[in-house]
């Protein structure tokens, strides 16, 4: 059985989805590039991965996602310009963004499971993290670091879960579980987007996964079932995980921190306000401005 004991050093960022909930903003611009104050959404996730010890990052992209590659590319002209204007700190910040990332194209957006499978040649036979950049999590230590600690301790895959009100549960993958200890669970089943009445619990899967490479064969099997018509719809990561659950224990954990789902408009707006109010240079004047707004 694939182990997690050797460190998790790779992270996959599926970013090939169409972002339809954010149209028309996402017609010509990836939703991962929408800024929370002055930093694109995906950069929060990449900084989280790096702070959790990740060294190699794979971004799964698709049509219309070039801005992501441009953002993380080295920009000598911009750095030189900033240096020449005496803005060395800003130049250093821009340089730090230019990390060495790998990109793989999904071709067709056939589902999250398919996006993860597309990264297989770059991940190889090692444990790895999957980060859905939409879920921006403010936590110390970072959400991924907290999850990696649990996965190393239990030596198995770990999914991030959060308690979600019944009215919203049908938008998520949901777990059935046995408790291991406070905030840590052994998964007994997973259901993708259940009707509220059929949801096995209120613990919903959030956009962070620590996985073992045996998930890839499970995703291949799931892809074959979708292709043959035996399974309808997209190649779901949740269904791949269900197959993996038949082979090995899978765990889930909650983490302390604040999560924003920036993939929908309200969640995005909340995140912008949250991060603006955390910025020493903006907090005070922004708060003053918010206080002047009429309620109606
Ligand atoms: P979402 O369910 O949020 O879909 O995907 P989406 O297309 O990004 O956005 P909406 O729902 O149309 O507004 C969850 C994650 O999986 C990635 C997305 O980029 C996002 O990070 N994904 C989804 C892929 O990379 N490929 C796919 O085929 C589907």
Coordinates of C-alpha atoms and ligand atoms in Angstrom, one line a residue:
X1 CA 0.0 0.0 0.0
X2 CA 1.4 3.4 -1.0
X3 CA 2.6 5.3 2.1
X4 CA 2.5 8.9 3.0
X5 CA 5.5 8.7 5.4
X6 CA 7.9 10.2 3.0
X7 CA 7.2 13.9 2.8
X8 CA 4.5 15.3 0.5
X9 CA 6.5 17.5 -1.9
X10 CA 4.2 17.8 -4.8
X11 CA 0.9 19.7 -5.2
X12 CA -1.6 19.6 -8.1
X13 CA -3.8 22.7 -8.8
X14 CA -6.7 21.7 -11.0
X15 CA -7.5 25.0 -12.8
X16 CA -9.1 23.8 -16.1
X17 CA -12.7 24.4 -15.1
X18 CA -14.8 26.8 -17.0
X19 CA -15.8 29.0 -14.1
X20 CA -19.4 29.4 -15.3
X21 CA -20.6 30.8 -12.0
X22 CA -18.5 33.8 -12.5
X23 CA -19.5 34.7 -16.0
X24 CA -19.0 37.1 -17.7
X25 CA -15.9 37.9 -15.7
X26 CA -14.5 34.5 -16.6
X27 CA -15.2 34.7 -20.3
X28 CA -11.7 35.8 -21.2
X29 CA -10.0 35.6 -17.8
X30 CA -9.5 32.6 -15.6
X31 CA -11.3 32.8 -12.3
X32 CA -8.1 31.8 -10.5
X33 CA -6.7 35.2 -11.6
X34 CA -9.4 37.3 -10.0
X35 CA -7.6 39.3 -7.3
X36 CA -8.3 39.3 -3.6
X37 CA -7.1 42.9 -3.0
X38 CA -3.9 42.7 -5.1
X39 CA -3.1 39.1 -5.3
X40 CA -4.7 36.5 -7.7
X41 CA -6.7 33.8 -5.9
X42 CA -4.4 31.0 -7.1
X43 CA -1.4 32.7 -5.5
X44 CA -2.9 32.3 -2.1
X45 CA -3.1 28.6 -2.7
X46 CA 0.5 28.4 -4.1
X47 CA 1.9 30.3 -1.1
X48 CA 0.0 27.9 1.2
X49 CA 1.5 24.9 -0.6
X50 CA 5.0 26.3 -0.4
X51 CA 4.6 27.1 3.3
X52 CA 3.6 23.5 3.9
X53 CA 6.8 22.2 2.4
X54 CA 5.7 21.6 -1.2
X55 CA 8.5 21.9 -3.7
X56 CA 6.9 21.0 -7.1
X57 CA 3.7 22.5 -8.3
X58 CA 1.7 21.2 -11.2
X59 CA -1.1 23.4 -12.5
X60 CA -3.7 21.7 -14.7
X61 CA -4.8 24.3 -17.2
X62 CA -7.1 24.4 -20.2
X63 CA -8.3 26.8 -22.9
X64 CA -8.1 30.5 -21.9
X65 CA -5.9 30.0 -18.9
X66 CA -2.7 31.6 -20.3
X67 CA -2.8 34.4 -17.8
X68 CA -1.9 32.0 -15.0
X69 CA 1.3 31.0 -16.8
X70 CA 2.1 34.6 -17.6
X71 CA 1.5 35.6 -13.9
X72 CA 4.1 33.1 -12.6
X73 CA 6.6 33.7 -15.4
X74 CA 9.8 35.7 -14.9
X75 CA 9.3 39.3 -16.0
X76 CA 12.7 40.8 -16.4
X77 CA 11.4 44.0 -17.9
X78 CA 9.0 44.7 -15.1
X79 CA 11.6 43.9 -12.4
X80 CA 14.2 46.2 -14.1
X81 CA 11.6 49.0 -14.4
X82 CA 10.7 48.7 -10.7
X83 CA 14.3 48.6 -9.7
X84 CA 15.0 51.7 -11.8
X85 CA 12.2 53.6 -10.0
X86 CA 13.7 52.6 -6.6
X87 CA 10.9 50.2 -5.9
X88 CA 13.1 47.3 -4.8
X89 CA 10.7 45.7 -2.4
X90 CA 8.0 45.5 -5.1
X91 CA 10.6 44.2 -7.5
X92 CA 11.5 41.4 -5.0
X93 CA 7.8 40.6 -4.6
X94 CA 7.3 40.3 -8.3
X95 CA 10.4 38.1 -8.6
X96 CA 9.2 35.8 -5.8
X97 CA 6.1 35.0 -7.8
X98 CA 8.2 33.7 -10.7
X99 CA 8.5 30.2 -9.3
X100 CA 9.3 27.2 -11.3
X101 CA 5.9 25.6 -11.9
X102 CA 4.9 22.8 -14.3
X103 CA 1.8 23.0 -16.4
X104 CA -0.2 20.2 -18.0
X105 CA -3.3 20.8 -20.2
X106 CA -6.5 18.9 -19.6
X107 CA -7.7 19.3 -23.2
X108 CA -11.4 18.9 -22.4
X109 CA -12.9 19.7 -18.9
X110 CA -14.1 16.2 -18.2
X111 CA -14.3 16.6 -14.5
X112 CA -12.1 17.1 -11.4
X113 CA -11.1 13.4 -11.3
X114 CA -10.0 13.7 -14.9
X115 CA -8.0 16.9 -14.1
X116 CA -6.1 15.1 -11.3
X117 CA -5.5 12.1 -13.6
X118 CA -4.0 14.4 -16.2
X119 CA -1.2 15.3 -13.7
X120 CA -0.3 11.6 -13.2
X121 CA 2.9 11.7 -15.4
X122 CA 4.2 14.7 -13.4
X123 CA 3.3 13.3 -10.0
X124 CA 4.6 9.7 -10.5
X125 CA 4.6 7.3 -7.6
X126 CA 4.5 9.7 -4.7
X127 CA 2.0 11.1 -2.2
X128 CA 0.8 14.5 -3.3
X129 CA -1.6 17.3 -2.4
X130 CA -4.5 18.6 -4.5
X131 CA -5.5 22.2 -3.9
X132 CA -8.6 23.7 -5.4
X133 CA -7.6 27.3 -5.4
X134 CA -11.2 28.5 -5.1
X135 CA -11.2 27.6 -1.5
X136 CA -8.9 30.2 0.1
X137 CA -8.1 29.3 3.7
X138 CA -6.5 31.7 6.1
X139 CA -4.9 29.5 8.7
X140 CA -1.7 29.2 10.8
X141 CA -0.2 26.7 10.3
X142 CA -1.7 26.5 6.8
X143 CA -4.6 24.2 6.1
X144 CA -2.4 21.9 4.0
X145 CA 0.3 21.8 6.7
X146 CA -2.3 20.7 9.3
X147 CA -3.6 18.0 6.9
X148 CA -0.1 16.7 6.0
X149 CA 0.6 16.3 9.7
X150 CA -2.5 14.1 10.1
X151 CA -1.8 12.1 7.0
X152 CA 1.8 11.3 8.1
X153 CA 0.5 10.3 11.6
X154 CA -2.2 8.0 10.2
X155 CA -0.2 7.0 7.1
X156 CA -3.1 7.4 4.7
X157 CA -4.9 9.9 2.4
X158 CA -6.7 12.8 4.2
X159 CA -9.5 15.0 2.9
X160 CA -10.3 18.4 4.3
X161 CA -13.9 18.6 5.6
X162 CA -16.0 21.3 7.1
X163 CA -19.5 21.3 8.7
X164 CA -22.0 22.8 6.3
X165 CA -25.6 23.7 7.0
X166 CA -28.2 21.2 5.6
X167 CA -29.5 23.7 3.1
X168 CA -26.2 23.9 1.4
X169 CA -25.0 20.3 1.7
X170 CA -26.2 19.2 -1.8
X171 CA -23.5 21.4 -3.3
X172 CA -20.7 19.3 -1.9
X173 CA -19.2 15.8 -1.6
X174 CA -20.2 14.5 1.8
X175 CA -18.6 11.8 4.0
X176 CA -20.0 9.1 6.3
X177 CA -17.5 8.5 9.1
X178 CA -16.3 7.0 12.3
X179 CA -14.6 9.5 14.6
X180 CA -10.9 8.9 15.3
X181 CA -10.5 11.9 17.7
X182 CA -11.7 15.5 17.9
X183 CA -11.7 16.8 14.3
X184 CA -10.3 13.6 12.7
X185 CA -12.4 11.0 11.1
X186 CA -12.1 7.6 9.3
X187 CA -14.3 7.8 6.2
X188 CA -16.8 4.9 5.7
X189 CA -18.4 6.3 2.6
X190 CA -18.4 9.3 0.3
X191 CA -21.4 10.7 -1.7
X192 CA -21.1 13.4 -4.3
X193 CA -23.7 16.2 -4.1
X194 CA -26.4 14.2 -2.2
X195 CA -30.0 15.5 -1.7
X196 CA -30.1 17.1 1.8
X197 CA -32.3 14.3 3.2
X198 CA -29.9 11.6 1.9
X199 CA -26.7 13.3 3.1
X200 CA -24.8 10.8 5.4
X201 CA -23.5 13.7 7.6
X202 CA -23.0 17.4 7.6
X203 CA -19.2 17.0 6.9
X204 CA -18.6 18.3 3.4
X205 CA -15.4 17.9 1.5
X206 CA -13.5 21.2 0.9
X207 CA -10.9 21.8 -1.7
X208 CA -7.8 20.2 -0.1
X209 CA -6.7 16.6 -0.4
X210 CA -3.6 14.7 0.6
X211 CA -3.6 11.7 -1.7
X212 CA -1.5 8.6 -2.4
X213 CA -0.6 7.6 -5.9
X214 CA -2.9 4.5 -5.8
X215 CA -5.7 7.0 -6.5
X216 CA -4.6 7.2 -10.1
X217 CA -5.5 3.6 -11.0
X218 CA -8.9 4.2 -9.3
X219 CA -9.4 7.3 -11.5
X220 CA -8.4 5.3 -14.6
X221 CA -11.1 2.8 -13.6
X222 CA -13.6 5.6 -13.1
X223 CA -12.7 7.1 -16.4
X224 CA -13.3 3.8 -18.1
X225 CA -16.7 3.4 -16.5
X226 CA -17.7 6.9 -17.7
X227 CA -16.4 6.2 -21.2
X228 CA -18.4 2.9 -21.4
X229 CA -21.5 4.7 -20.2
X230 CA -21.7 2.6 -17.0
X231 CA -21.3 5.8 -15.0
X232 CA -23.0 9.0 -16.2
X233 CA -21.5 12.5 -16.3
X234 CA -18.1 13.8 -15.3
X235 CA -15.1 11.8 -14.1
X236 CA -15.5 12.7 -10.4
X237 CA -12.7 12.7 -7.9
X238 CA -15.2 11.6 -5.2
X239 CA -16.1 8.5 -7.2
X240 CA -12.3 7.7 -7.6
X241 CA -12.0 8.1 -3.8
X242 CA -14.9 5.7 -3.3
X243 CA -13.0 3.1 -5.3
X244 CA -9.8 3.8 -3.3
X245 CA -11.8 3.4 0.0
X246 CA -12.5 -0.2 -1.0
X247 CA -8.7 -0.8 -0.9
X248 CA -7.4 1.2 2.0
X249 CA -8.5 3.5 4.9
X250 CA -9.1 7.1 4.0
X251 CA -9.3 9.9 6.6
X252 CA -10.8 13.3 6.9
X253 CA -9.9 16.2 9.1
X254 CA -11.2 19.7 10.0
X255 CA -8.6 22.4 10.4
X256 CA -8.7 25.6 12.4
X257 CA -8.8 28.6 10.1
X258 CA -11.2 30.8 8.0
X259 CA -12.3 29.4 4.6
X260 CA -13.8 31.5 1.8
X261 CA -15.3 29.8 -1.3
X262 CA -14.2 32.4 -3.9
X263 CA -15.8 30.3 -6.7
X264 CA -19.1 32.0 -6.2
X265 CA -19.8 35.8 -6.2
X266 CA -20.9 36.2 -2.6
X267 CA -18.0 34.1 -1.3
X268 CA -15.6 36.1 -3.5
X269 CA -16.9 39.5 -2.2
X270 CA -16.6 38.3 1.4
X271 CA -13.0 37.2 0.8
X272 CA -12.1 40.6 -0.7
X273 CA -13.4 42.4 2.3
X274 CA -11.8 39.9 4.7
X275 CA -8.3 40.2 3.2
X276 CA -8.6 44.0 2.8
X277 CA -9.4 44.3 6.5
X278 CA -6.3 42.2 7.4
X279 CA -4.0 44.6 5.5
X280 CA -2.3 47.2 7.7
X281 CA -2.2 49.7 4.9
X282 CA -5.9 49.4 4.0
X283 CA -7.7 48.2 7.2
X284 CA -8.4 51.6 8.8
X285 CA -9.5 53.6 5.7
X286 CA -11.5 50.7 4.3
X287 CA -13.3 50.1 7.6
X288 CA -14.1 53.8 7.7
X289 CA -15.5 53.6 4.2
X290 CA -17.6 50.6 5.0
X291 CA -19.1 52.4 8.0
X292 CA -20.3 55.2 5.8
X293 CA -22.3 52.8 3.6
X294 CA -26.1 53.1 3.9
X295 CA -27.8 49.7 4.8
X296 CA -30.5 49.7 2.2
Ligands
LIG1 P1 -15.8 23.6 -10.1 O1 -16.8 22.6 -9.7 O2 -15.7 24.8 -9.3 O3 -16.1 24.0 -11.6 O4 -14.4 22.9 -10.2 P2 -15.6 25.3 -12.4 O5 -15.7 25.0 -13.9 O6 -14.2 25.7 -12.0 O7 -16.6 26.5 -12.0 P3 -18.1 26.6 -12.3 O8 -18.8 25.6 -11.3 O9 -18.4 26.4 -13.7 O10 -18.4 28.1 -11.9 C1 -13.7 22.6 -9.1 C2 -12.2 22.6 -9.4 O11 -11.9 21.6 -10.4 C3 -11.3 22.2 -11.5 C4 -11.7 23.7 -11.5 O12 -10.8 24.5 -12.2 C5 -11.8 24.0 -10.0 O13 -10.5 24.3 -9.5 N1 -11.7 21.4 -12.7 C6 -13.0 21.1 -12.8 C7 -10.8 21.1 -13.6 O14 -9.6 21.4 -13.6 N2 -11.2 20.4 -14.7 C8 -12.5 20.0 -14.9 O15 -12.8 19.3 -15.9 C9 -13.4 20.4 -13.9

